[in-house]
Coordinates of C-alpha atoms in Angstrom, one line a residue:
Chain A
M1 CA 143.4 128.5 109.1
K2 CA 141.4 128.3 112.4
F3 CA 142.4 128.8 116.1
K4 CA 140.6 127.2 118.8
N5 CA 139.4 130.5 119.8
G6 CA 137.5 131.4 117.2
I7 CA 139.9 133.9 115.5
T8 CA 140.1 132.9 111.6
E9 CA 143.7 133.8 110.3
K10 CA 143.1 135.3 106.9
S11 CA 144.5 133.9 103.6
I12 CA 147.6 135.9 102.4
I13 CA 145.7 136.6 98.8
V14 CA 143.0 138.9 100.9
K15 CA 145.4 140.4 102.9
C16 CA 148.0 141.4 100.2
G17 CA 145.0 142.3 97.8
A18 CA 143.6 144.6 100.7
D19 CA 146.9 146.2 100.7
M20 CA 146.7 147.1 97.3
M21 CA 143.0 148.5 97.2
L22 CA 143.2 150.3 100.7
P23 CA 145.1 153.2 99.5
F24 CA 143.0 153.7 96.3
A25 CA 139.5 153.2 98.2
V26 CA 140.7 156.1 100.2
V27 CA 142.2 158.3 97.6
F28 CA 139.3 157.9 94.9
G29 CA 136.4 158.3 97.8
I30 CA 137.9 161.3 98.8
Y31 CA 138.3 162.4 95.2
I32 CA 135.0 161.5 94.5
I33 CA 133.9 164.0 97.6
L34 CA 136.0 166.9 96.9
F35 CA 135.0 167.1 92.9
G36 CA 131.4 166.5 93.8
T37 CA 130.6 169.9 92.2
V38 CA 132.5 169.6 89.0
S39 CA 132.5 165.7 88.1
P40 CA 129.9 163.0 89.2
G41 CA 129.6 162.0 92.5
G42 CA 129.2 164.1 95.6
G43 CA 129.3 163.7 99.6
F44 CA 127.4 160.7 99.9
Q45 CA 128.9 158.6 97.0
G46 CA 132.6 159.5 98.2
G47 CA 131.4 159.1 102.1
V48 CA 130.3 155.4 101.1
M49 CA 133.5 154.6 99.6
V50 CA 135.6 156.0 102.1
A51 CA 133.9 153.6 104.6
A52 CA 134.3 150.9 102.3
A53 CA 138.1 150.9 103.4
A54 CA 137.0 150.2 106.8
V55 CA 135.2 146.8 105.6
L56 CA 138.4 146.0 103.5
L57 CA 140.5 146.3 106.6
Y58 CA 138.4 144.2 108.6
L59 CA 138.4 141.5 106.0
A60 CA 142.0 141.1 105.6
Y61 CA 143.0 142.0 109.3
G62 CA 140.1 141.4 111.4
Y63 CA 137.9 143.0 113.7
K64 CA 140.8 143.2 116.7
T65 CA 143.4 145.5 114.2
A66 CA 140.3 147.0 112.6
K67 CA 139.1 148.3 115.8
S68 CA 142.7 149.6 117.2
A69 CA 143.2 151.0 113.3
I70 CA 140.2 153.6 113.8
N71 CA 139.4 155.5 116.5
T72 CA 135.4 154.8 116.6
E73 CA 135.3 158.2 119.3
V74 CA 136.6 160.5 116.4
L75 CA 134.4 159.0 114.1
R76 CA 131.0 159.3 116.5
V77 CA 132.2 162.8 117.3
G78 CA 133.1 163.4 113.6
E79 CA 129.2 162.6 112.2
A80 CA 127.7 165.0 114.5
A81 CA 129.8 167.8 113.2
G82 CA 129.3 167.1 109.7
A83 CA 125.5 167.4 110.3
T84 CA 125.8 170.4 112.4
L85 CA 128.7 172.3 109.9
Y86 CA 125.5 171.5 107.1
V87 CA 123.0 173.5 108.6
I88 CA 126.1 176.1 109.2
F89 CA 126.7 176.4 105.9
G90 CA 122.9 176.4 104.8
L91 CA 122.1 178.8 107.4
C92 CA 124.7 181.5 105.4
G93 CA 121.7 182.3 103.2
L94 CA 119.9 183.7 105.9
F95 CA 122.6 186.0 107.2
I96 CA 122.7 187.7 103.8
G97 CA 118.7 188.3 104.0
S98 CA 117.5 185.3 101.4
V99 CA 116.2 181.5 102.3
F100 CA 118.0 178.4 103.6
C101 CA 120.0 176.9 101.7
Q102 CA 120.3 179.9 99.3
N103 CA 123.5 179.3 97.5
V104 CA 126.1 182.4 98.6
F105 CA 129.7 183.2 97.6
Y106 CA 129.5 181.8 94.2
D107 CA 131.1 184.5 92.4
N108 CA 134.6 184.0 92.5
G109 CA 136.8 181.8 90.2
A110 CA 135.4 180.5 86.7
V111 CA 132.9 177.8 86.1
G112 CA 135.0 174.4 86.1
D113 CA 137.3 175.5 89.0
L114 CA 137.1 173.8 92.1
I115 CA 136.2 176.3 94.7
S116 CA 133.5 178.1 92.2
A117 CA 130.0 177.2 93.6
G118 CA 129.9 178.8 96.4
T119 CA 128.4 177.2 99.6
I120 CA 127.1 174.2 97.4
T121 CA 130.9 172.9 97.4
Y122 CA 131.3 173.7 101.3
M123 CA 127.9 171.7 101.7
G124 CA 128.9 168.9 99.3
Y125 CA 132.3 168.5 102.0
S126 CA 130.5 168.8 105.4
V127 CA 128.1 165.9 103.5
G128 CA 130.8 163.7 102.7
F129 CA 132.9 164.0 106.1
K130 CA 129.4 163.2 107.6
V131 CA 128.9 160.0 105.7
L132 CA 132.2 158.7 106.2
T133 CA 132.4 159.4 109.5
G134 CA 129.0 157.7 110.3
V135 CA 128.6 155.1 107.3
G136 CA 132.2 153.8 109.0
F137 CA 131.3 154.2 112.8
L138 CA 127.8 151.9 111.6
V139 CA 130.0 149.1 110.1
L140 CA 132.5 148.8 113.2
L141 CA 129.6 149.1 115.4
M142 CA 127.9 146.2 113.5
L143 CA 131.0 144.0 112.9
G144 CA 131.8 143.9 116.8
L145 CA 128.8 142.3 117.3
L146 CA 128.7 140.0 114.5
A147 CA 132.9 139.0 114.0
P148 CA 134.0 136.3 115.3
G149 CA 136.6 136.7 117.8
A150 CA 134.9 140.6 118.6
D151 CA 134.4 139.3 122.2
D152 CA 137.7 138.2 123.0
A153 CA 139.1 141.8 121.5
D154 CA 136.6 143.1 123.9
D155 CA 138.0 141.4 127.2
D156 CA 141.4 141.9 125.9
E157 CA 140.4 145.3 126.2
E158 CA 138.9 145.4 129.6
E159 CA 142.4 143.7 131.0
D160 CA 144.5 146.4 129.4
E161 CA 142.7 148.8 131.7
E162 CA 142.8 146.8 134.4
Chain B
M1 CA 100.8 134.9 114.0
K2 CA 98.7 133.5 111.3
A3 CA 96.6 136.9 111.1
K4 CA 100.1 138.9 110.6
R5 CA 101.2 136.6 108.0
I6 CA 97.6 136.9 105.8
V7 CA 98.0 140.6 106.3
A8 CA 101.5 140.2 105.0
L9 CA 100.5 138.1 102.0
I10 CA 97.2 140.5 101.3
S11 CA 99.6 143.8 101.5
I12 CA 102.7 142.1 99.1
L13 CA 99.8 141.3 96.7
V14 CA 98.2 144.7 96.7
I15 CA 102.0 146.1 95.9
L16 CA 102.2 143.6 93.5
A17 CA 99.0 144.2 91.7
A18 CA 100.2 148.0 91.8
G19 CA 103.3 147.2 90.3
V20 CA 101.4 145.1 87.0
Y21 CA 99.0 147.7 86.7
A22 CA 101.5 150.6 86.3
V23 CA 103.9 148.9 83.8
V24 CA 100.8 147.9 81.8
D25 CA 99.1 151.2 82.1
A26 CA 102.5 152.8 81.0
Y27 CA 103.1 150.2 78.2
S28 CA 99.9 150.6 76.8
S29 CA 99.7 154.3 76.8
G30 CA 103.2 154.4 74.9
N31 CA 105.0 156.7 77.2
Y32 CA 107.1 154.1 78.7
Q33 CA 110.3 155.1 76.7
T34 CA 112.8 157.7 78.6
Y35 CA 114.9 158.2 76.0
D36 CA 113.6 158.6 72.4
G37 CA 116.4 158.0 70.4
G38 CA 115.9 161.8 68.7
E39 CA 118.9 163.3 69.8
N40 CA 122.4 162.1 69.1
A41 CA 124.0 160.6 73.0
K42 CA 127.3 161.1 71.8
A43 CA 127.3 164.5 70.5
I44 CA 125.4 165.8 73.7
V45 CA 128.5 164.4 75.8
A46 CA 131.0 165.9 73.5
D47 CA 129.6 169.3 73.5
P48 CA 126.8 169.8 76.0
D49 CA 125.5 173.1 74.0
Y50 CA 124.6 170.4 71.6
Y51 CA 121.1 169.8 73.6
D52 CA 118.5 171.9 72.5
T53 CA 117.2 173.5 76.4
S54 CA 115.3 176.5 74.9
E55 CA 111.9 174.4 75.1
A56 CA 112.3 173.9 79.1
S57 CA 109.5 175.0 80.7
G58 CA 108.2 174.4 84.3
V59 CA 110.3 173.0 87.3
A60 CA 112.9 172.0 84.4
E61 CA 113.5 176.0 83.7
P62 CA 115.5 177.2 86.2
I63 CA 117.5 174.3 86.7
V64 CA 118.2 173.9 83.1
K65 CA 118.4 177.4 82.1
K66 CA 119.6 179.7 84.5
N67 CA 121.9 176.8 86.4
L68 CA 125.3 178.5 85.5
N69 CA 124.3 182.3 86.5
D70 CA 122.9 181.4 90.1
T71 CA 125.2 179.1 91.3
M72 CA 128.6 178.3 88.7
A73 CA 128.4 174.6 89.7
A74 CA 129.5 172.6 86.8
N75 CA 127.9 169.5 88.0
N76 CA 124.5 170.3 87.7
V77 CA 122.7 167.6 90.1
A78 CA 125.2 168.6 93.1
A79 CA 123.7 172.4 92.2
V80 CA 119.9 170.4 92.8
V81 CA 120.7 168.3 95.5
F82 CA 122.6 171.4 97.6
D83 CA 120.9 174.2 96.1
F84 CA 117.5 174.0 94.6
R85 CA 116.5 171.0 96.9
G86 CA 118.9 171.7 99.8
F87 CA 115.9 171.4 102.7
D88 CA 115.2 168.0 101.6
T89 CA 119.3 166.9 101.7
L90 CA 119.2 168.5 105.0
G91 CA 116.3 165.8 106.2
E92 CA 118.3 162.8 104.2
S93 CA 121.1 163.2 106.0
F94 CA 119.7 163.5 109.6
I95 CA 117.7 159.9 108.5
L96 CA 121.2 158.9 108.7
L97 CA 122.2 160.7 111.8
T98 CA 118.9 159.3 113.6
S99 CA 119.5 155.6 112.3
I100 CA 123.3 155.4 113.5
A101 CA 122.2 156.9 116.9
G102 CA 119.3 154.4 117.2
A103 CA 121.9 151.5 115.8
Y104 CA 124.6 152.6 118.4
V105 CA 121.7 152.9 121.6
I106 CA 120.2 149.6 120.7
L107 CA 123.2 147.5 119.9
S108 CA 125.3 148.7 122.9
V109 CA 122.6 147.9 125.3
S110 CA 122.3 144.2 123.9
K111 CA 126.1 143.8 124.2
K112 CA 125.8 144.5 127.6
K113 CA 123.2 142.4 128.7
K114 CA 125.2 139.2 126.8
K115 CA 128.2 140.0 129.1
E116 CA 125.3 140.2 132.1
D117 CA 124.1 136.7 130.8
E118 CA 127.3 135.2 130.6
E119 CA 128.4 136.3 134.0

């Protein structure tokens, strides 16, 4: 259904499908990030899967709802924080007198445990956090320019501020 | 405009010729197969020790033989990405950071201009 101001009402099938798939997208993406060192996957792949949840939210409920549900400022800061964390975990090798990105604290737990691989695990988590915040922020930024009804949403925000 | 199109056409033709040459060369030399069918793939999945790694040499030698002792990461790919070539991954993730920062700067400027034009 299309209204006069250009905002399209999404069909109920898309809404129900997105409602069903959203938890799975988020949970499975986080699983891929967390188990990056013991099973196929890793930070980049899982991060993009979690960021796809923002696209699902946009497809079902439009740009206005997606923008109000997700705090883009947190995403913008979180990406820089993830990149900084990666460098800090990489520098851990320097503090024990070895080279950058040297794997340290890896001798706790058996092979196959969740946290058995030392800094590889934590670097994977920081890359995952960085990718999910960064790609989510990029998706929302581009949808804000391209989506129909995005300007109306911005106007509404300005009215609220006044 | 026309010169640009000619340059683009020439570069595409050069890339295409290089690709065709690579395919023909790989096929005629007989080294185009990545899996030679020599090992039982199902048995390798069921029991990774079935694969003979004793002949790994060169760059593959520390990755295949010493991975579990050095990193204790069961996923060998994660060990390669974050340890053996960790510096490369740093650059890879900073490409993403830089591109998103650039997109943020350009898109927010164009958004402001659009509003000013409307006013």
